PDB file of C-alpha atoms in Angstrom:
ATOM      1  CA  UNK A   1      94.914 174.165 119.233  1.00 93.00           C
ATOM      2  CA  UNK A   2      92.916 171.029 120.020  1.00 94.00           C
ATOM      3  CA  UNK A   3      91.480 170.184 123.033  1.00 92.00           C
ATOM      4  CA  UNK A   4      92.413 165.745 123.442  1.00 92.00           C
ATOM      5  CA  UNK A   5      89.995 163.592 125.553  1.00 93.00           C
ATOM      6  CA  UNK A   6      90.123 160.080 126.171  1.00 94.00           C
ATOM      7  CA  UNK A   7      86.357 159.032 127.293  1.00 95.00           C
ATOM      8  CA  UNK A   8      83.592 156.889 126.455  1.00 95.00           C
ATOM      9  CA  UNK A   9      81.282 158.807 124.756  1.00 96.00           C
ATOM     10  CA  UNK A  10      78.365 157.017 122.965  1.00 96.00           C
ATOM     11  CA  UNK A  11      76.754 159.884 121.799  1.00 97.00           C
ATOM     12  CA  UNK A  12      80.073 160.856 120.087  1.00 96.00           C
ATOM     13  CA  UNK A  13      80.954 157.519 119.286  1.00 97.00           C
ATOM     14  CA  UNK A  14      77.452 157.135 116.918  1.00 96.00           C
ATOM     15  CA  UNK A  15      78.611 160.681 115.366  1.00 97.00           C
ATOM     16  CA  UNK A  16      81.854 159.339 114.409  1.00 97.00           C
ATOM     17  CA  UNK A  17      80.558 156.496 113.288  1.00 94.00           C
ATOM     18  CA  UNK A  18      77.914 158.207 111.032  1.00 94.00           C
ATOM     19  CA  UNK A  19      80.544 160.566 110.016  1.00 97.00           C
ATOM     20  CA  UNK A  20      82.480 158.555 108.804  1.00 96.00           C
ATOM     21  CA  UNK A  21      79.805 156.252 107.266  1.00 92.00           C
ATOM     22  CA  UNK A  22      79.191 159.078 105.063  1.00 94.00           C
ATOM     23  CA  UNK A  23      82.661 159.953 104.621  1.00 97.00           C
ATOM     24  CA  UNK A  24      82.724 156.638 103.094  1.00 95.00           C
ATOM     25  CA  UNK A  25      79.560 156.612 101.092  1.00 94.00           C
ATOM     26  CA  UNK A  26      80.875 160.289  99.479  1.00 95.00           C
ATOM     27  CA  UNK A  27      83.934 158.014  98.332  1.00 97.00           C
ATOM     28  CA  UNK A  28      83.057 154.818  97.393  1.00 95.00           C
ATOM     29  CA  UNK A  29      80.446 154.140  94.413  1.00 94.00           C
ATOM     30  CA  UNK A  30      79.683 150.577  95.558  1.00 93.00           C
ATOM     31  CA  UNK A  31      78.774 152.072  99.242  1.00 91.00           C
ATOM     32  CA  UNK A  32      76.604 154.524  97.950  1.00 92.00           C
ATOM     33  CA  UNK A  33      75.221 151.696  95.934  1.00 91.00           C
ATOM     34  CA  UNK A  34      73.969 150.209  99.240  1.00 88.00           C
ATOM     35  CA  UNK A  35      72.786 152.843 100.938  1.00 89.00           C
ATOM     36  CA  UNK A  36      69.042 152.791 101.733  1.00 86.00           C
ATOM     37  CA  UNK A  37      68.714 149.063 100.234  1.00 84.00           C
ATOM     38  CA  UNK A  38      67.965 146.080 103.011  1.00 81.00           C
ATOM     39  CA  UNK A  39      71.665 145.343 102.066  1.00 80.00           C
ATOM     40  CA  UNK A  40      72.908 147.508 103.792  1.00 84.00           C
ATOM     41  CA  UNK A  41      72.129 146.840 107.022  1.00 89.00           C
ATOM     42  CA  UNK A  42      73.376 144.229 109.427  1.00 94.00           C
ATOM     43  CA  UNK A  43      71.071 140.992 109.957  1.00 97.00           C
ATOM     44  CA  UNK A  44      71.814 139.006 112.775  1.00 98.00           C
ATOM     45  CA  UNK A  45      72.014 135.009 111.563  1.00 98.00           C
ATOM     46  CA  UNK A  46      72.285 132.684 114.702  1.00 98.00           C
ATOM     47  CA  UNK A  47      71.709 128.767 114.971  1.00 98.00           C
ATOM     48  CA  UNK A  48      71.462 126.800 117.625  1.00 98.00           C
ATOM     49  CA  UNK A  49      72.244 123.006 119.066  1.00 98.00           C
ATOM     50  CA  UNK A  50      70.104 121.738 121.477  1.00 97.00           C
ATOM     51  CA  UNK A  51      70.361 118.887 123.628  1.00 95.00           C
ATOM     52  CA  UNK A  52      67.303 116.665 124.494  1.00 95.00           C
ATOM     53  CA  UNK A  53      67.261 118.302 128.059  1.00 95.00           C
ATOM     54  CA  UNK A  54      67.388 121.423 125.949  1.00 96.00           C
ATOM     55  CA  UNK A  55      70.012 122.326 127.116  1.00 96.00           C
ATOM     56  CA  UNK A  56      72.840 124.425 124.690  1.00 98.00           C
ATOM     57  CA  UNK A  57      75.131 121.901 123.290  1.00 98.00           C
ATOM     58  CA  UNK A  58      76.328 124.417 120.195  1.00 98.00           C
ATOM     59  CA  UNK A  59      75.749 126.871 118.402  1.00 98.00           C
ATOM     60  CA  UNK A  60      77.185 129.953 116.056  1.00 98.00           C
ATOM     61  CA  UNK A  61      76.596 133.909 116.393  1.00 98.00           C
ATOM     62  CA  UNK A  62      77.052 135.870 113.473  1.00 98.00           C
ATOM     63  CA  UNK A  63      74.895 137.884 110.592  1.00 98.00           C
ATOM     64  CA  UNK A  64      74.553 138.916 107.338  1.00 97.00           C
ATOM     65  CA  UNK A  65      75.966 142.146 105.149  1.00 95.00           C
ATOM     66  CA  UNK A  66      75.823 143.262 101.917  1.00 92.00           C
ATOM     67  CA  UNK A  67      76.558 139.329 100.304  1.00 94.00           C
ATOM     68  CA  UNK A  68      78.447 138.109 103.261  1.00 97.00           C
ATOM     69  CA  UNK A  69      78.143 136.190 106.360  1.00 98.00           C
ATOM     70  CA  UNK A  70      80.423 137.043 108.948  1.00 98.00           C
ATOM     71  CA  UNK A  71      80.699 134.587 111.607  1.00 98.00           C
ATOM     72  CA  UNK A  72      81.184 136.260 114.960  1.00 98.00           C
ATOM     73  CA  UNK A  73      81.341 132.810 117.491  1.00 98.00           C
ATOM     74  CA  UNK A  74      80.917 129.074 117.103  1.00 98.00           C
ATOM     75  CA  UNK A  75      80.861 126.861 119.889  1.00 98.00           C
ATOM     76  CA  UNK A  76      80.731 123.512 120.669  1.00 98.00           C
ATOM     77  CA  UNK A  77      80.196 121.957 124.513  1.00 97.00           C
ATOM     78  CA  UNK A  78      83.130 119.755 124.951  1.00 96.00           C
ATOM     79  CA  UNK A  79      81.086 116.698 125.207  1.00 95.00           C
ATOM     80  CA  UNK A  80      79.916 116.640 121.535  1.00 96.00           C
ATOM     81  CA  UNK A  81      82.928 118.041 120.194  1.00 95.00           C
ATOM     82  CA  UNK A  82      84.369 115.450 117.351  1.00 95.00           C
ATOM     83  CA  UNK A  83      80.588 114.733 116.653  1.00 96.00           C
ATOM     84  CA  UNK A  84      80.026 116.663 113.111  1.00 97.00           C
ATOM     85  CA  UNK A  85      78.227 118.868 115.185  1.00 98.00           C
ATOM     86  CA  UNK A  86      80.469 122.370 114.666  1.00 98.00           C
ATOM     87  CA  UNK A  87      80.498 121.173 110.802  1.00 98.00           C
ATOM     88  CA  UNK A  88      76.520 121.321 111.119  1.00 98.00           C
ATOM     89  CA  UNK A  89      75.780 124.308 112.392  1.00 98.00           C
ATOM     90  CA  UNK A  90      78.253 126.177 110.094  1.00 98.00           C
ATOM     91  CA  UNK A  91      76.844 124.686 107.290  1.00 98.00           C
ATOM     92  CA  UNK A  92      73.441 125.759 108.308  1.00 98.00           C
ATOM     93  CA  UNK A  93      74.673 128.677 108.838  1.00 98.00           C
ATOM     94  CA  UNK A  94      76.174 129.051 105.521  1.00 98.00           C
ATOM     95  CA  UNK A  95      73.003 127.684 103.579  1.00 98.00           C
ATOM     96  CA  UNK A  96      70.780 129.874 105.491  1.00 98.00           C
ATOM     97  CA  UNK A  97      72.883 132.847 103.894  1.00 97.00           C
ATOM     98  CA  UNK A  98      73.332 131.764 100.766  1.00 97.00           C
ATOM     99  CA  UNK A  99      69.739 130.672 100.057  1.00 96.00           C
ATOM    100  CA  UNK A 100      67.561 133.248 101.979  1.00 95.00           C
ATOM    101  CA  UNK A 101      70.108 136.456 102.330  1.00 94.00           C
ATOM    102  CA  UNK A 102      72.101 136.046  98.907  1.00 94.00           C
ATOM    103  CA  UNK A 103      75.196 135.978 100.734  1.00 96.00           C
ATOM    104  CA  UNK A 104      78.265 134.782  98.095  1.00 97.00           C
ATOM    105  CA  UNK A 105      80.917 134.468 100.668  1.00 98.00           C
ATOM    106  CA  UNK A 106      81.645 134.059 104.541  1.00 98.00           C
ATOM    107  CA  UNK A 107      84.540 135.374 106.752  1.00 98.00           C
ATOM    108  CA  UNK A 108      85.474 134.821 109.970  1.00 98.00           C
ATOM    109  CA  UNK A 109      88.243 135.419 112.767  1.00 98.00           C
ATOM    110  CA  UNK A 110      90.002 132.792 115.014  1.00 98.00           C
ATOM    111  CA  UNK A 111      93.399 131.901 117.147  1.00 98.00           C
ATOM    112  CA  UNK A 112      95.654 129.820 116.645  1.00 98.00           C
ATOM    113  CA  UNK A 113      94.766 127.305 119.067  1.00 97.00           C
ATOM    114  CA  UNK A 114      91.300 127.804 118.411  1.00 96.00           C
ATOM    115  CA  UNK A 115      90.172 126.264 114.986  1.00 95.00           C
ATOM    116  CA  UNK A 116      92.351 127.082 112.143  1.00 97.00           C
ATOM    117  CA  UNK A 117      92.756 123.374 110.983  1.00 97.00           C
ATOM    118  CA  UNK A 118      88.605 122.713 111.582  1.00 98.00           C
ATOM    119  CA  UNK A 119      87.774 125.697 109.070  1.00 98.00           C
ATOM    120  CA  UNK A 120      90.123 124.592 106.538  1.00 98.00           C
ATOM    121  CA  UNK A 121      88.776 121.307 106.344  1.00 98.00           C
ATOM    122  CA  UNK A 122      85.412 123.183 106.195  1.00 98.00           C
ATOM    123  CA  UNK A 123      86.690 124.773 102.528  1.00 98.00           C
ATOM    124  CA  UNK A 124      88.086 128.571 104.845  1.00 98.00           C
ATOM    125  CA  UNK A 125      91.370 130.119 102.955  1.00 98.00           C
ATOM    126  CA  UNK A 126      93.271 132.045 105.506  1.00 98.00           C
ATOM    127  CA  UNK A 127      93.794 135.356 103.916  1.00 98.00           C
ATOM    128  CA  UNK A 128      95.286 137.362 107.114  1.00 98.00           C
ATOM    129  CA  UNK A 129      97.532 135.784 109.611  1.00 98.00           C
ATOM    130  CA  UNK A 130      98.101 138.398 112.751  1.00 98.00           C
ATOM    131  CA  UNK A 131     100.517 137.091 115.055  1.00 98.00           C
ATOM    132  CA  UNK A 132     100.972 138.472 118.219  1.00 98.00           C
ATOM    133  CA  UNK A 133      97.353 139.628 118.975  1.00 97.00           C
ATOM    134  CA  UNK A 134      97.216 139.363 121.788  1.00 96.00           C
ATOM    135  CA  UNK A 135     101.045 138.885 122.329  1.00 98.00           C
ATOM    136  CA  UNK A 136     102.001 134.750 121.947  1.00 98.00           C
ATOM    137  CA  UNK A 137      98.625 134.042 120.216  1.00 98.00           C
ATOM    138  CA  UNK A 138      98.272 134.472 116.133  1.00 98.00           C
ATOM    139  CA  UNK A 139      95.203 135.413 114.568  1.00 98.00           C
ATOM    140  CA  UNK A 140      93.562 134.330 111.330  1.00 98.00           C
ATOM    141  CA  UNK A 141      90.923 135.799 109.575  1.00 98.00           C
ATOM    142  CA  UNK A 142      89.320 133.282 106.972  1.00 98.00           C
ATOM    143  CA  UNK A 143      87.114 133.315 103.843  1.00 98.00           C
ATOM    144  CA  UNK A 144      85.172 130.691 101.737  1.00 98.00           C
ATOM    145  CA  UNK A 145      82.853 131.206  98.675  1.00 98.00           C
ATOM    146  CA  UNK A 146      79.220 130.159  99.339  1.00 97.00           C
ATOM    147  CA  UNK A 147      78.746 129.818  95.649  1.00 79.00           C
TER     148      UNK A 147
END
């Protein structure tokens, strides 16, 4: 018999995870591939919009694994939305992967009433449409080739 808990437990949660890292690594060729290569780890990639004050007028939170950039936030202040700026710094974004991490691709998650329509127009394919999540929002994940 098992005994169930439901806690937050760090030290447990970094044992799953490196469980099941090497769960993964035992079962995949291209995983074990990466394993002890710079590739293999997550690098953080952020870029930043600045106003003359200084203060933040954009910017976009992600990083780099394996060949891919996953972006994790972009933002634009509503004053200098509708100004290219968005388009800028994901294009930075996305050169600064390509060109000095190698990445080949970029994903990315966002809601419906978010910016679907903006990353298509930036070259994004939807490739997973989530509706419901949370409950009356859909969610797309999206993917463009750097190269």
């Amino acid at each position: 018999m098992f005994r169930i808990e439901a806690e937050v437990d760090k030290a447990r949660q970094e044992l799953l995870r490196n469980l099941l890292l090497d769960t993964n690594t035992a079962a995949s060729p291209v995983l074990a591939a990466l394993r002890g290569t710079p590739a293999e780890r997550e690098v953080p990639l952020h870029v930043w919009a600045l106003d003359p004050a200084g203060a933040l007028a954009g910017g976009l939170v992600g990083h780099t694994w394996t060949a891919w950039l996953h972006v994790t936030y972009l933002w634009v202040d509503a004053a200098h939305r509708g100004t290219g700026l968005g388009s800028h710094l994901l294009a930075r974004a996305e050169h600064l992967a390509g060109t000095d991490r190698a990445c080949t691709a970029a994903r990315l998650e966002t809601w419906d009433f978010q910016a679907p329509a903006f990353y298509r127009k930036q070259g994004y394919e939807v490739v997973c449409e989530i509706p419901d999540y949370p409950p009356g929002i859909t969610e797309y994940t999206l993917v463009k080739r750097l190269r």
